[in-house]
PDB file of C-alpha atoms in Angstrom:
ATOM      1  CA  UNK A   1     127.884  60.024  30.800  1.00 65.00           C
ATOM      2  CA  UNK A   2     125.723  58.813  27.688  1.00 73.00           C
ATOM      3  CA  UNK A   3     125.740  55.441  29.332  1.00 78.00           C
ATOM      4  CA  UNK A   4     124.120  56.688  32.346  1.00 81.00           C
ATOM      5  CA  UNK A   5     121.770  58.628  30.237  1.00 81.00           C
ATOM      6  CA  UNK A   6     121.071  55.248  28.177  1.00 80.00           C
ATOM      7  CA  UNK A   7     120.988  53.376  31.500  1.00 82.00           C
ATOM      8  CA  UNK A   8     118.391  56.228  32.890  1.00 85.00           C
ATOM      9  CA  UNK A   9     116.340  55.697  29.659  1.00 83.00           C
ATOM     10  CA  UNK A  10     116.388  52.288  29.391  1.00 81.00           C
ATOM     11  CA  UNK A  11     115.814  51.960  33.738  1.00 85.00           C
ATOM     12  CA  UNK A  12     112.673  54.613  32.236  1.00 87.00           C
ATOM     13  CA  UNK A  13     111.967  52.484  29.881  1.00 85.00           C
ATOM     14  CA  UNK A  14     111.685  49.288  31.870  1.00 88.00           C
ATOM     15  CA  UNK A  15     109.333  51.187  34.268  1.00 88.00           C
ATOM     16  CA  UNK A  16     107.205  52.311  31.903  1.00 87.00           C
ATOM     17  CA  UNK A  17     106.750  48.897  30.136  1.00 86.00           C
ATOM     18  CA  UNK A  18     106.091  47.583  33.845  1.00 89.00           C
ATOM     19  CA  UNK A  19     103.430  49.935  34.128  1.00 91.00           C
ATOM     20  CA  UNK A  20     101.605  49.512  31.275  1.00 87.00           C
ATOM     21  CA  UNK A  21     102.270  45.262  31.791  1.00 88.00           C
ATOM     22  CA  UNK A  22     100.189  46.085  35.441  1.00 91.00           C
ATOM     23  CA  UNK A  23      97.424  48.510  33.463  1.00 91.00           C
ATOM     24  CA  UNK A  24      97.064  45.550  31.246  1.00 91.00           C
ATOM     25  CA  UNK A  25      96.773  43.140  33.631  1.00 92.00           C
ATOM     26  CA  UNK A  26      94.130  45.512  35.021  1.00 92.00           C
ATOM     27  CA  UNK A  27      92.101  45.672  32.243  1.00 91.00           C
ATOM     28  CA  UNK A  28      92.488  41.973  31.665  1.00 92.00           C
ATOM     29  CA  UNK A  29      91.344  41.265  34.895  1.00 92.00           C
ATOM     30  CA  UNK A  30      88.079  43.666  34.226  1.00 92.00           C
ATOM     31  CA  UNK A  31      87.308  42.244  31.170  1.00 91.00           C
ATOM     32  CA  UNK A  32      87.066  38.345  32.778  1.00 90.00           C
ATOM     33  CA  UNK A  33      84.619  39.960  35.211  1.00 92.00           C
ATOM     34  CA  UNK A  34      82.990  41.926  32.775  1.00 91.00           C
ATOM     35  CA  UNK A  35      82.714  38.599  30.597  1.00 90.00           C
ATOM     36  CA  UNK A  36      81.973  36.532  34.051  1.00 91.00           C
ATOM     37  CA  UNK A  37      79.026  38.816  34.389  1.00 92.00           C
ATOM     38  CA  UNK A  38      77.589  39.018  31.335  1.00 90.00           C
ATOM     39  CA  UNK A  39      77.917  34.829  31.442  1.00 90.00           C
ATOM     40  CA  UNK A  40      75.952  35.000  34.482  1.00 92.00           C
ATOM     41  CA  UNK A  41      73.524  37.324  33.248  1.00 92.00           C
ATOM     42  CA  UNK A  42      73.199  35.128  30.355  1.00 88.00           C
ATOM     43  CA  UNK A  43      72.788  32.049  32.252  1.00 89.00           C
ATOM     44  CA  UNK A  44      70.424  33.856  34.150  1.00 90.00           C
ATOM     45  CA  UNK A  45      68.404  34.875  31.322  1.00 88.00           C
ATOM     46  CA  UNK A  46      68.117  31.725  29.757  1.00 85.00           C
ATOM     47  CA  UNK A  47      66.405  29.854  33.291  1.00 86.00           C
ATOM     48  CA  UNK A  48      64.156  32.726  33.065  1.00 85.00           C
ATOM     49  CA  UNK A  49      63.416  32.079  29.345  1.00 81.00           C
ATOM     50  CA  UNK A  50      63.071  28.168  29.946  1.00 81.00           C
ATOM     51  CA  UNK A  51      60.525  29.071  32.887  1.00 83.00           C
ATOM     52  CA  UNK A  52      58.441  31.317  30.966  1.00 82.00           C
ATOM     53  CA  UNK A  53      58.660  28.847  27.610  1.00 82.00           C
ATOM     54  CA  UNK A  54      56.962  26.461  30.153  1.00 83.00           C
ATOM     55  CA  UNK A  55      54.854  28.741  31.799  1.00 83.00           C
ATOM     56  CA  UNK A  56      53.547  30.168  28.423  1.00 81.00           C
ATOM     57  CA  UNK A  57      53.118  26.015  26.712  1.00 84.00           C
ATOM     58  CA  UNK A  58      51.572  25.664  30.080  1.00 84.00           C
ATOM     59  CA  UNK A  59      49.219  28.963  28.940  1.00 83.00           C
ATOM     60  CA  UNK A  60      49.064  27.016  25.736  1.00 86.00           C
ATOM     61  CA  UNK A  61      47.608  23.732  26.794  1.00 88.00           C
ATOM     62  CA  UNK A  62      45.061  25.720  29.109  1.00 88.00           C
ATOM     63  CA  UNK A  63      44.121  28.050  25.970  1.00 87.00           C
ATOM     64  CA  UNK A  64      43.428  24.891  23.770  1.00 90.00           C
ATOM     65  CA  UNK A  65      41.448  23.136  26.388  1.00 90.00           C
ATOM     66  CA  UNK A  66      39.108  25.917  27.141  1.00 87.00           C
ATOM     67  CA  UNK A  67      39.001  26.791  23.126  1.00 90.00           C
ATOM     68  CA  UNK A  68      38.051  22.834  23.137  1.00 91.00           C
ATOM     69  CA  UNK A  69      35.421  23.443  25.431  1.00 91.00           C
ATOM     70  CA  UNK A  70      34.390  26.440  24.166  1.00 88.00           C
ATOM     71  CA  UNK A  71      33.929  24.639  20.812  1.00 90.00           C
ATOM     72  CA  UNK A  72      32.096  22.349  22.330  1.00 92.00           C
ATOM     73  CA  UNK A  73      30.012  24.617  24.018  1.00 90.00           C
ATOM     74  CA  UNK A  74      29.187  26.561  20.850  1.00 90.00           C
ATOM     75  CA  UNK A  75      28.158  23.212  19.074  1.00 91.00           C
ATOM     76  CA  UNK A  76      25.546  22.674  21.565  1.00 90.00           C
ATOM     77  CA  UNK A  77      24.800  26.071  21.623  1.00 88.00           C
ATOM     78  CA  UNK A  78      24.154  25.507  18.013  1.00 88.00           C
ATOM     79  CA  UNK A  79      22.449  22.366  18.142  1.00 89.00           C
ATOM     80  CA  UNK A  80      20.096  24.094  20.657  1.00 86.00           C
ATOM     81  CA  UNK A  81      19.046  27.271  18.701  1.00 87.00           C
ATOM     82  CA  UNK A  82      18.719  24.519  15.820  1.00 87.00           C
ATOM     83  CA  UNK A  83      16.122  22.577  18.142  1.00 84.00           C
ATOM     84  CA  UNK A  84      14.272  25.910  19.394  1.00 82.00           C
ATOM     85  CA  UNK A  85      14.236  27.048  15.851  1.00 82.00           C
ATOM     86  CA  UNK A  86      12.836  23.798  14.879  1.00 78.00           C
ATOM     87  CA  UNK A  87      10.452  23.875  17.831  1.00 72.00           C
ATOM     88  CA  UNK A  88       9.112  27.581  16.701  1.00 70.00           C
ATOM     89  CA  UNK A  89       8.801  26.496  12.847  1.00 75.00           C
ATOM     90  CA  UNK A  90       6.632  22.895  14.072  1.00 71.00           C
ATOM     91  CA  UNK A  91       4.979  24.340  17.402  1.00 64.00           C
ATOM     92  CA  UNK A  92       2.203  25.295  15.395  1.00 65.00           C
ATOM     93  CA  UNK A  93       1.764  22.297  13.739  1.00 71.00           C
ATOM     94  CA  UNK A  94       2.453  19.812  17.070  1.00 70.00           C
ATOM     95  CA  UNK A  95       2.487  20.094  20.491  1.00 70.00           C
ATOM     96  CA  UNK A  96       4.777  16.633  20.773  1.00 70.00           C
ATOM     97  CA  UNK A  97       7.595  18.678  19.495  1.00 64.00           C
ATOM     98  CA  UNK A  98       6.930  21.335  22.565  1.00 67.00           C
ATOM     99  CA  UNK A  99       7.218  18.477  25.017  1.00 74.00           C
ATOM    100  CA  UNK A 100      10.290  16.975  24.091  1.00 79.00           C
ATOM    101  CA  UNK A 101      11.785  20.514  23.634  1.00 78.00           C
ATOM    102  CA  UNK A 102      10.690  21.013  27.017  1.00 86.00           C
ATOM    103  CA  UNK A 103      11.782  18.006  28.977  1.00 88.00           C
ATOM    104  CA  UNK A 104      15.686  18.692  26.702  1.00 87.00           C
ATOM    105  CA  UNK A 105      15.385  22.042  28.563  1.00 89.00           C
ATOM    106  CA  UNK A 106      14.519  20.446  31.786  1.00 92.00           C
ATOM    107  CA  UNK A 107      17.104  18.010  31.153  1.00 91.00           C
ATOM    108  CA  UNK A 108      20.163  20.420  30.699  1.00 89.00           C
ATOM    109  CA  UNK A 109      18.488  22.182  33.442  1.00 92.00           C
ATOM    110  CA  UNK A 110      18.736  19.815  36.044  1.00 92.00           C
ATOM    111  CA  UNK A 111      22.250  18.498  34.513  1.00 89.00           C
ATOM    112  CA  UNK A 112      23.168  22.423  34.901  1.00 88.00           C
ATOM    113  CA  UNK A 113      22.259  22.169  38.751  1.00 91.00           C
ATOM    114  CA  UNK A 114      23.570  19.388  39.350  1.00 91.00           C
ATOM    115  CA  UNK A 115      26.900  20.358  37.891  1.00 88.00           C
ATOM    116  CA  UNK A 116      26.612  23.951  40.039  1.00 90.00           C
ATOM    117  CA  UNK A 117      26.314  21.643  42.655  1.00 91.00           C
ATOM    118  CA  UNK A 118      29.169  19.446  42.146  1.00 87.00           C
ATOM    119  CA  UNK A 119      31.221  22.375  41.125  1.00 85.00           C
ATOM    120  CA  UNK A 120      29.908  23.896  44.620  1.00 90.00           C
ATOM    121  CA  UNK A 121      31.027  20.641  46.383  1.00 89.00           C
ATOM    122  CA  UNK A 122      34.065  20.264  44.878  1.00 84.00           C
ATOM    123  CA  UNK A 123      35.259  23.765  45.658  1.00 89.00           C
ATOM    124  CA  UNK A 124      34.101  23.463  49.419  1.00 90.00           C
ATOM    125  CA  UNK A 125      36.573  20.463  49.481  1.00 87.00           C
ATOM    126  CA  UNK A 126      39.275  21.668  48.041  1.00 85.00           C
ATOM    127  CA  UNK A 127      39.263  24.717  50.448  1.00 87.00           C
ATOM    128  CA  UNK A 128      38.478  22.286  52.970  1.00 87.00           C
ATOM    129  CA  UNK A 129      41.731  20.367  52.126  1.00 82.00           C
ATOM    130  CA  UNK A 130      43.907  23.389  52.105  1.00 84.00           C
ATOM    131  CA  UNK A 131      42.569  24.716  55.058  1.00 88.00           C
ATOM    132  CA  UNK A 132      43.964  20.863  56.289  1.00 88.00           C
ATOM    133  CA  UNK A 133      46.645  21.538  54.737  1.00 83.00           C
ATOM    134  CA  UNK A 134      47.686  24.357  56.548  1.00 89.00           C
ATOM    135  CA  UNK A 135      46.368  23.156  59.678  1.00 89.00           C
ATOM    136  CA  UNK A 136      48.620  19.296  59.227  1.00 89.00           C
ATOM    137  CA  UNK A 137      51.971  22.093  58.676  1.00 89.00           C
ATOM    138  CA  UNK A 138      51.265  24.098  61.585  1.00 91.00           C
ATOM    139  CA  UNK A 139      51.210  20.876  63.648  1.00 91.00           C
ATOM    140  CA  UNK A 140      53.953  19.389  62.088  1.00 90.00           C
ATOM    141  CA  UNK A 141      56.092  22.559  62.656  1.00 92.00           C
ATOM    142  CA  UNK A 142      55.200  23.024  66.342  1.00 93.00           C
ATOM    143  CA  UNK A 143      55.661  19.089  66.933  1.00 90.00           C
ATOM    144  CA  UNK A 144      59.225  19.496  64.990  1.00 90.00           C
ATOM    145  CA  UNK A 145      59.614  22.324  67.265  1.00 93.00           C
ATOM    146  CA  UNK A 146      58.661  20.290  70.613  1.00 92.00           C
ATOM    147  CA  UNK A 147      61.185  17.281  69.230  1.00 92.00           C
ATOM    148  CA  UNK A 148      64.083  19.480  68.939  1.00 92.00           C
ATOM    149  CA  UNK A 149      63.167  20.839  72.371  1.00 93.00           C
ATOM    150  CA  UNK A 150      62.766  17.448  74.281  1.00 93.00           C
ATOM    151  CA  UNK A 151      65.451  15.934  72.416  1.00 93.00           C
ATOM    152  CA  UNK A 152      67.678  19.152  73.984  1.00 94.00           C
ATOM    153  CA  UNK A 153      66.423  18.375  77.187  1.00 94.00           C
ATOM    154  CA  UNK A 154      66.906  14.477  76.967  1.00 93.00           C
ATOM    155  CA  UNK A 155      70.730  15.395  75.902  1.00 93.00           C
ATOM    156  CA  UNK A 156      71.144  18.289  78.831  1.00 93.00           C
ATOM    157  CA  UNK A 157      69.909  14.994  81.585  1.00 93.00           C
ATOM    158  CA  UNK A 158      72.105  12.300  79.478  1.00 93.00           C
ATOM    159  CA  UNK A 159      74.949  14.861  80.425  1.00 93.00           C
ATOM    160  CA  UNK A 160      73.545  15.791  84.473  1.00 92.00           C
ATOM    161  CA  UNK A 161      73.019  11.886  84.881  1.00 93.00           C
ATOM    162  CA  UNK A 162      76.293  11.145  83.209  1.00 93.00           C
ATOM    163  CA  UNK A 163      77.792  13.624  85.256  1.00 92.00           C
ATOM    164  CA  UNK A 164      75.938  12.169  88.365  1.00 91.00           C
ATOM    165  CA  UNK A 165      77.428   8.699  87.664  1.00 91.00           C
ATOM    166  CA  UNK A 166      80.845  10.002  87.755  1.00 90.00           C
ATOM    167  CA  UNK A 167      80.516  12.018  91.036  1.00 89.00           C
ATOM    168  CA  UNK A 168      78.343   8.810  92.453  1.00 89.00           C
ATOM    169  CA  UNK A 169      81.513   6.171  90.962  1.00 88.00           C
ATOM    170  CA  UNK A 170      84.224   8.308  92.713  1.00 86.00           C
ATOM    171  CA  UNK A 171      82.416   8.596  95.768  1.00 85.00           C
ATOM    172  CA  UNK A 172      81.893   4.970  95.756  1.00 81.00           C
ATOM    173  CA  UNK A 173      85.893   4.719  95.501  1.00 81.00           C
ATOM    174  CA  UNK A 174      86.752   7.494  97.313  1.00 79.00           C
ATOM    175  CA  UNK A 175      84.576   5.752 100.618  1.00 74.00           C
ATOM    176  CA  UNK A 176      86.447   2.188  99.879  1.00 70.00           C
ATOM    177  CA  UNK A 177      89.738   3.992 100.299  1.00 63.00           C
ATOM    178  CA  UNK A 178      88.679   6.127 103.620  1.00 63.00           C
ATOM    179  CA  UNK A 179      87.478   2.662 104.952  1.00 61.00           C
ATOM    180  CA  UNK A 180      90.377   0.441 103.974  1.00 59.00           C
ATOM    181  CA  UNK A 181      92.714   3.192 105.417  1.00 59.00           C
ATOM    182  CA  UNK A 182      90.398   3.375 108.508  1.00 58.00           C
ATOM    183  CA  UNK A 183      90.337  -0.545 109.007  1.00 57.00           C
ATOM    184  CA  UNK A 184      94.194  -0.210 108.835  1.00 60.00           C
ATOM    185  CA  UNK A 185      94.616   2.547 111.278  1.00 56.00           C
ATOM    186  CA  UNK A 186      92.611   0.371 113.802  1.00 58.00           C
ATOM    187  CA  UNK A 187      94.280  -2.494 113.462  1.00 59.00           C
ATOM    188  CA  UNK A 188      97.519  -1.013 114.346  1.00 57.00           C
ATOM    189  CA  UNK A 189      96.483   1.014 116.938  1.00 57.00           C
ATOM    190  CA  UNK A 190      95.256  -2.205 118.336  1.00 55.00           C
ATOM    191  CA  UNK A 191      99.152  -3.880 118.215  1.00 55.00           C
TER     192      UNK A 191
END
C-alpha cells in the first residue's frame, strides 16, 4: 500500500515536473519573441536614426550654405551702407561721388534683374522638365503596357499557327494514306 502511495506521488510528481518543463518551455518560447521583437524594433530604430542623421547633416550642409550666403549677403550689405554713407558725408562736397554711387546702384540693379530673370528661366525649365518627365513615364508605361499585350498576342498566334501546322501535317498524311489505299483498291479490283 505505501508503495502505491509512493508510486501515486512520485507518478504526481513526474506530472507536475512535466508541467512546469512545458510552462517553461512556454515562457522560453515568449521570451525569444519578446527578444526577436525588441531586436527588430531595434534594428528598426537604428535605419530610422541613420536616415534622419543624414537627413539632418543634409539640413546641416543646407544651413551652412545659406548662413554662407547670408554672410555674404550681409558683407555687401555692409559695404553698401558704407558707400551710401560715404556718398551722404561727400555729396555735398562732389557730385562725382553721386555718379559712381549711382551707376553701382544701377549696376546691382540690372545684375538683380537679370538674376530674377535667370532665376525665372531656370524655374520655367525645371517645371518644364518634370512636366517631361512625367509625360516620357506615362509613355513608357502605356508602351510597356502595349508590349506585354502584343507580345500575348504574338504567343496566342505562335500557338493557333503551331496548332494549324499540326492539323495541316496530319492532313497532309492522313490524304497520302486515303490515296495509297485508294490506288490499291483499284488496282485489285482491276485483277
Amino acid at each position: 500500500k505505501e508503495n502505491e502511495e509512493l508510486r501515486s506521488k512520485l507518478k504526481l510528481l513526474v506530472e507536475q515536473f512535466e508541467l512546469r518543463e512545458q510552462q517553461l518551455v512556454q515562457q522560453l518560447n515568449a521570451k525569444n519573441l519578446e527578444s526577436q521583437l525588441f531586436e527588430a524594433k531595434i534594428q528598426q530604430k537604428l535605419q530610422q536614426d541613420a536616415k534622419e542623421t543624414f537627413t539632418i547633416e543634409a539640413y546641416k550642409e543646407q544651413n551652412k550654405s545659406l548662413m554662407e550666403t547670408n554672410t555674404k549677403l550681409r558683407e555687401e550689405l555692409t559695404l553698401y551702407a558704407e558707400k551710401f554713407n560715404q556718398f551722404q558725408e561727400s555729396m555735398s562736397k562732389t557730385d562725382e561721388i553721386f555718379g559712381k554711387f549711382k551707376t553701382d546702384m544701377e549696376k546691382m540693379q540690372k545684375r538683380i534683374r537679370e538674376l530674377e530673370k535667370e532665376n525665372i528661366g531656370l524655374r520655367t525649365k525645371t517645371d518644364q522638365y518634370d512636366a517631361t518627365f512625367i509625360q516620357m513615364n506615362i509613355m513608357k508605361q502605356k508602351q510597356d503596357k502595349e508590349v506585354d499585350s502584343i507580345t500575348k498576342q504574338r504567343d496566342s498566334l505562335k500557338g493557333l499557327c503551331k496548332t494549324l501546322q499540326d492539323k495541316l501535317t496530319l492532313n497532309s498524311t492522313t490524304e497520302k494514306g486515303d490515296s495509297k489505299e485508294e490506288s490499291t483498291a483499284k488496282e485489285d479490283s482491276q485483277e
